[in-house]
Short mmCIF file of C-alpha atoms in Angstrom, two decimals:
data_model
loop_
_atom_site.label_atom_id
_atom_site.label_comp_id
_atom_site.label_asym_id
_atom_site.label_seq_id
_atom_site.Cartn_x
_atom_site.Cartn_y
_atom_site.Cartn_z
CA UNK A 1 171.40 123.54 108.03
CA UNK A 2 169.40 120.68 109.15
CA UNK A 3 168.01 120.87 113.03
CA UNK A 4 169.11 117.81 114.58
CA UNK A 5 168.95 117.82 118.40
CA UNK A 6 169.34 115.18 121.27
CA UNK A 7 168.47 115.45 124.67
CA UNK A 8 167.54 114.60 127.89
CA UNK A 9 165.11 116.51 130.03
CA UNK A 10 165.27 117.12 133.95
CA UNK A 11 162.03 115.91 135.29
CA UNK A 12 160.24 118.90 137.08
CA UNK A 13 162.15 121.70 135.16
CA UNK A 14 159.60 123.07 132.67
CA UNK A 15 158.72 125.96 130.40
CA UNK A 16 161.40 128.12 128.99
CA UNK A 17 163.98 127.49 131.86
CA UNK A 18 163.99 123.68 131.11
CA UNK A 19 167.40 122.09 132.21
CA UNK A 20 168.61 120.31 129.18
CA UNK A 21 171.46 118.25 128.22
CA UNK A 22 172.44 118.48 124.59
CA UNK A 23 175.16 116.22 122.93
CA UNK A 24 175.98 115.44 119.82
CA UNK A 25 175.23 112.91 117.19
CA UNK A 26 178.63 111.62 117.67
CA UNK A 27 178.99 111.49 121.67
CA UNK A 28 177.81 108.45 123.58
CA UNK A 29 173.93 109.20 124.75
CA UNK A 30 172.82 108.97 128.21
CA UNK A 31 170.71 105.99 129.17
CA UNK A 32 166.88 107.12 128.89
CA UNK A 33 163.53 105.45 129.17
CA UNK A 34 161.94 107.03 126.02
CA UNK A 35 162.85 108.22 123.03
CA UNK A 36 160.93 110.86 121.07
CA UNK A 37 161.15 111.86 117.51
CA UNK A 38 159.71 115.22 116.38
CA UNK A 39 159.59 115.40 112.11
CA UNK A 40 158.86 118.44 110.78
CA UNK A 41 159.53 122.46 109.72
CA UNK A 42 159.36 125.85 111.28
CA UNK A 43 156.22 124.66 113.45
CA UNK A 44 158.35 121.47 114.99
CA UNK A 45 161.60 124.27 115.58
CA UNK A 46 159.63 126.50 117.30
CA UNK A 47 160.35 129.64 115.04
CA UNK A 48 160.53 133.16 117.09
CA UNK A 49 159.87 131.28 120.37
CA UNK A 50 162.24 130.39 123.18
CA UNK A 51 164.33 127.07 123.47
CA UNK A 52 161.44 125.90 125.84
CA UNK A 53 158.67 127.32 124.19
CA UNK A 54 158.32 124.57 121.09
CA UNK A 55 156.02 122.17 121.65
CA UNK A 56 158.40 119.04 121.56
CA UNK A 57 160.11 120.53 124.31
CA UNK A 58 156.90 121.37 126.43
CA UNK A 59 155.40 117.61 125.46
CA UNK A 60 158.35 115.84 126.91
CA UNK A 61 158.51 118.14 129.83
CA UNK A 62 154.96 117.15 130.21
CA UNK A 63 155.25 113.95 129.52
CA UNK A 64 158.54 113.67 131.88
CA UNK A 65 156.45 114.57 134.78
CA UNK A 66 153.81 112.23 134.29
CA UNK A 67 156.13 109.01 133.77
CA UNK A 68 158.76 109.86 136.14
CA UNK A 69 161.31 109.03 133.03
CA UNK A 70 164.08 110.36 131.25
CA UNK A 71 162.55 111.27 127.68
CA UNK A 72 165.21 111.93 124.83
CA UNK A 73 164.28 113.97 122.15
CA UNK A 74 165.45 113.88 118.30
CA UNK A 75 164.29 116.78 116.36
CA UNK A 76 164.28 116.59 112.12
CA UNK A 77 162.92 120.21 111.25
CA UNK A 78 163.56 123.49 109.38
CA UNK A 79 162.22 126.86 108.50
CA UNK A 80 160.68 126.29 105.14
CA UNK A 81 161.21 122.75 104.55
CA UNK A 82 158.50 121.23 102.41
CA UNK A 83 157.47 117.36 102.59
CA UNK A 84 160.79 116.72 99.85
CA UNK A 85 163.03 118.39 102.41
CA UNK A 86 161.90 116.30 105.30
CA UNK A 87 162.16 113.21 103.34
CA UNK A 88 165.70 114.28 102.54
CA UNK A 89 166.38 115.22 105.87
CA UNK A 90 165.72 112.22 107.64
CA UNK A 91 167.86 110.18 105.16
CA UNK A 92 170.94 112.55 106.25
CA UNK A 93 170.02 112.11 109.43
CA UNK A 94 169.71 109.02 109.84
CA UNK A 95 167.66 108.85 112.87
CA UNK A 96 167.44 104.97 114.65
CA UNK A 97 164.14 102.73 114.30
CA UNK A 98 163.29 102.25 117.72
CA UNK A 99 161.55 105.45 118.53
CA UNK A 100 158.57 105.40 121.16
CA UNK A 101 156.66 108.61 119.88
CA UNK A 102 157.09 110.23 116.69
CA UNK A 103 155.41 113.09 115.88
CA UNK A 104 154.77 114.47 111.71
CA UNK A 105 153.84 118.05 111.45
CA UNK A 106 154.54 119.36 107.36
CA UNK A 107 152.88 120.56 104.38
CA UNK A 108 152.07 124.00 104.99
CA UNK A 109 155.90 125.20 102.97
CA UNK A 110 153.91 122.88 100.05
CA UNK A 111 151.15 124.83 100.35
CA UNK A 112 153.08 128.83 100.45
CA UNK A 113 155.26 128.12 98.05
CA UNK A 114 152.88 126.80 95.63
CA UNK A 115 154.08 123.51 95.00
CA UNK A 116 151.34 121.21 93.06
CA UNK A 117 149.27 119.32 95.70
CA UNK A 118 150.42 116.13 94.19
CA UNK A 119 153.52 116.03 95.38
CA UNK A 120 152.51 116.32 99.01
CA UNK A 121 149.98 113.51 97.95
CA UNK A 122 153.09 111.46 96.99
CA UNK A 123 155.17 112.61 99.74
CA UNK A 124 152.55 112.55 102.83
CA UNK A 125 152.21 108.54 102.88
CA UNK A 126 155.79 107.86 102.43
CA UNK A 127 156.74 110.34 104.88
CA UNK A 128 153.97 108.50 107.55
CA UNK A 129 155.52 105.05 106.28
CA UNK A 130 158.84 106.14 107.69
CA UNK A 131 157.56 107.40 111.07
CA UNK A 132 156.26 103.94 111.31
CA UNK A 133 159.13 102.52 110.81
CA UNK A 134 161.22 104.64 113.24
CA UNK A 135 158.85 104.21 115.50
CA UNK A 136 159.69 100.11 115.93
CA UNK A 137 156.84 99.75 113.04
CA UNK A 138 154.19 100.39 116.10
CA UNK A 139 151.41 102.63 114.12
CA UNK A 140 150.46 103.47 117.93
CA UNK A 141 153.27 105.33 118.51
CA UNK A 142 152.84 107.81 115.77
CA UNK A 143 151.22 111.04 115.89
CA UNK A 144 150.42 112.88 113.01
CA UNK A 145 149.83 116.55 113.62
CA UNK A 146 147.36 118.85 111.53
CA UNK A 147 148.54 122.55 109.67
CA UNK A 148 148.14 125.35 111.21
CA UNK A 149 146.03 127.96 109.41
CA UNK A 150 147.95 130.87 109.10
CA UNK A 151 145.70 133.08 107.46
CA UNK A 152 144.52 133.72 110.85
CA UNK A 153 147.84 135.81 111.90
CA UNK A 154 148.89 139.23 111.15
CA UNK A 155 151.26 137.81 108.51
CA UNK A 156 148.39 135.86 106.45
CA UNK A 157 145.97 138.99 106.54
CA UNK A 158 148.71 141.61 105.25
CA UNK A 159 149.76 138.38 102.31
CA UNK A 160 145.92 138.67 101.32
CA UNK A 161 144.07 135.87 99.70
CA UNK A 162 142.93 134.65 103.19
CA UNK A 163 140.24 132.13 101.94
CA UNK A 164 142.35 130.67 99.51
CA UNK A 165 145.17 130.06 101.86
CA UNK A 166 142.30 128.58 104.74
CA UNK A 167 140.65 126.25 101.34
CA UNK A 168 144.03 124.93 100.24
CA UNK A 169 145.18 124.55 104.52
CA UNK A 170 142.06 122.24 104.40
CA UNK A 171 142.92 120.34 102.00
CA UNK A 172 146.03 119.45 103.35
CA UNK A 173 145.01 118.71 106.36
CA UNK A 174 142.06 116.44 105.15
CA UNK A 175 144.40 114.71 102.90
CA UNK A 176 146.60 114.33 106.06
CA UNK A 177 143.60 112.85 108.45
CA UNK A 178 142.69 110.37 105.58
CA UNK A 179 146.12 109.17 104.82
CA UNK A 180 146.81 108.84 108.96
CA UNK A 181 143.39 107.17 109.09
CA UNK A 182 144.03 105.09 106.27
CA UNK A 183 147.57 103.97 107.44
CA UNK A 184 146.34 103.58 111.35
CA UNK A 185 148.11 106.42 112.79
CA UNK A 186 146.43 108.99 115.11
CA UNK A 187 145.20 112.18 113.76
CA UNK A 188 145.77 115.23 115.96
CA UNK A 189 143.81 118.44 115.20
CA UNK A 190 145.74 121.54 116.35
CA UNK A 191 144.50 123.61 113.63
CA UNK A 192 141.46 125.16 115.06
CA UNK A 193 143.49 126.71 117.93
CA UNK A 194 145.29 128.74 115.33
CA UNK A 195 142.23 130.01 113.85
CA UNK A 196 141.84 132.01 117.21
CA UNK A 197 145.35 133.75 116.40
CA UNK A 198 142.93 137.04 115.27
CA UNK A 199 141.02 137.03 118.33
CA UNK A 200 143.40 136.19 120.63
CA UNK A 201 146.91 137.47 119.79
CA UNK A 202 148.56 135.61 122.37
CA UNK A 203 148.54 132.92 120.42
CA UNK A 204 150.52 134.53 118.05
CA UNK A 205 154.64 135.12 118.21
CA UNK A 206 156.45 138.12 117.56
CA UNK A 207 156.76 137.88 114.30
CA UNK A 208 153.27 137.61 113.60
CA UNK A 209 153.40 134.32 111.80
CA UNK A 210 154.22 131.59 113.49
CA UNK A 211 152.45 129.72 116.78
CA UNK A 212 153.56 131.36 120.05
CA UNK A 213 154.25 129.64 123.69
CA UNK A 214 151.09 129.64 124.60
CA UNK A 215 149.73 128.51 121.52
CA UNK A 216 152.29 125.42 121.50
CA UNK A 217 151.05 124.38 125.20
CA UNK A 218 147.29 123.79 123.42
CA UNK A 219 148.85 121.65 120.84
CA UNK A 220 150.79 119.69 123.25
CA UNK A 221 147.71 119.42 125.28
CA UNK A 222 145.39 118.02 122.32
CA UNK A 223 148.78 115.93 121.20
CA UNK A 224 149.10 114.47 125.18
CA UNK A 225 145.76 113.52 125.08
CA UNK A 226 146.03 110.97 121.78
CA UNK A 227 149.44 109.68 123.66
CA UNK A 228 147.46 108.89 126.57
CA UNK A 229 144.48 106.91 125.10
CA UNK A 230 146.98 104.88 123.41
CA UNK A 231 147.97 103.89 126.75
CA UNK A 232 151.78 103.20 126.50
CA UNK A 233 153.27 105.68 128.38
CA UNK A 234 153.83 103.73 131.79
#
């Protein structure tokens, strides 16, 4: 089941008690001054954390504060979906081309379930292409985010093999920053924060995988900050 959600936040209302209004796909859509695509898997969903808790929730609350605007949000994600998933899933989807953020956060289901690395290197630039696209074909309005390393989690030391997952994580993620690079998008790096999941479990959910709360607030800060020196955001 695909994860396709629309809403509109309540400026002020943040964290996990954020006021939402959800509607459907087919119901007519409240007027709003941005519109804010999140592409992705279990890392865009928010997987073990609350409704508020993801980060494309806590970046539009953010960003809903410091505009003063209505922000509606699109989300194109599921637990375990690899790059051919997403690029499936947005074709079901359908999602309209006149986004004004899009975020890309995938590769790391390429990467666990062993999938040759060439098909995220055929994958990655077509998926980027799209977010373009969606995004009015403004390359300034796309945010690529970086893998999180989860061979620093309870999960990824019990699986073993700890270097190789953190080597092969790497070379995701550089493929990722060149291909953004190459195709003018912005790079964000949230992957070092994870690499603190040993040290500091808060950064960790419950189920000892996946990115908690807290842990999604430092992405959305390092992801707020590339917004900003774009400067489009009124």
């Amino acid at each position: 089941m695909k994860k396709y959600i629309l809403l509109v936040i309540i400026i002020g209302i943040v964290g996990c008690s954020t006021q939402q209004t959800v509607v459907s796909t087919n119901d007519s859509v409240p007027a709003k001054d941005l519109k804010y695509l999140a592409l992705g898997d279990s890392y865009t969903i928010g997987e073990s954390v609350c409704e508020g808790c993801k980060f494309p929730i806590q970046l539009i609350s953010d960003l809903a504060e410091d505009t003063d605007e209505k922000i509606g949000l699109q989300i194109i994600a599921e637990t375990g979906w690899t790059t051919s998933d997403l690029i499936k899933g947005i074709n079901d989807a359908q999602p309209t081309p006149d986004q004004d953020i899009v975020t890309l956060l995938i590769g790391v289901n390429n990467q666990y379930q062993g999938k040759d690395f060439s098909l995220y290197q055929e994958d990655f630039p077509t998926l980027v292409a799209k977010a373009i696209q969606l995004a009015k074909g403004n390359k300034d309005h796309v945010f690529v985010v970086s893998i999180p390393d989860y061979a620093y989690t309870p999960y990824g030391q019990k699986k073993g093999n700890t270097e190789q997952i953190s080597k092969e994580i790497e070379e995701y993620n550089a493929f990722a920053k060149r291909t953004a690079g190459i195709m003018g998008v912005s790079f964000v790096n949230i992957t070092n924060i994870t690499k603190e999941g040993l040290n500091n479990t808060s950064l960790v959910a419950s189920d000892g995988l996946h990115p908690s709360k807290e842990a999604y607030s430092s992405f959305v800060t390092q992801i707020l900050f590339e917004i900003r020196k774009k400067n489009f955001i009124k």
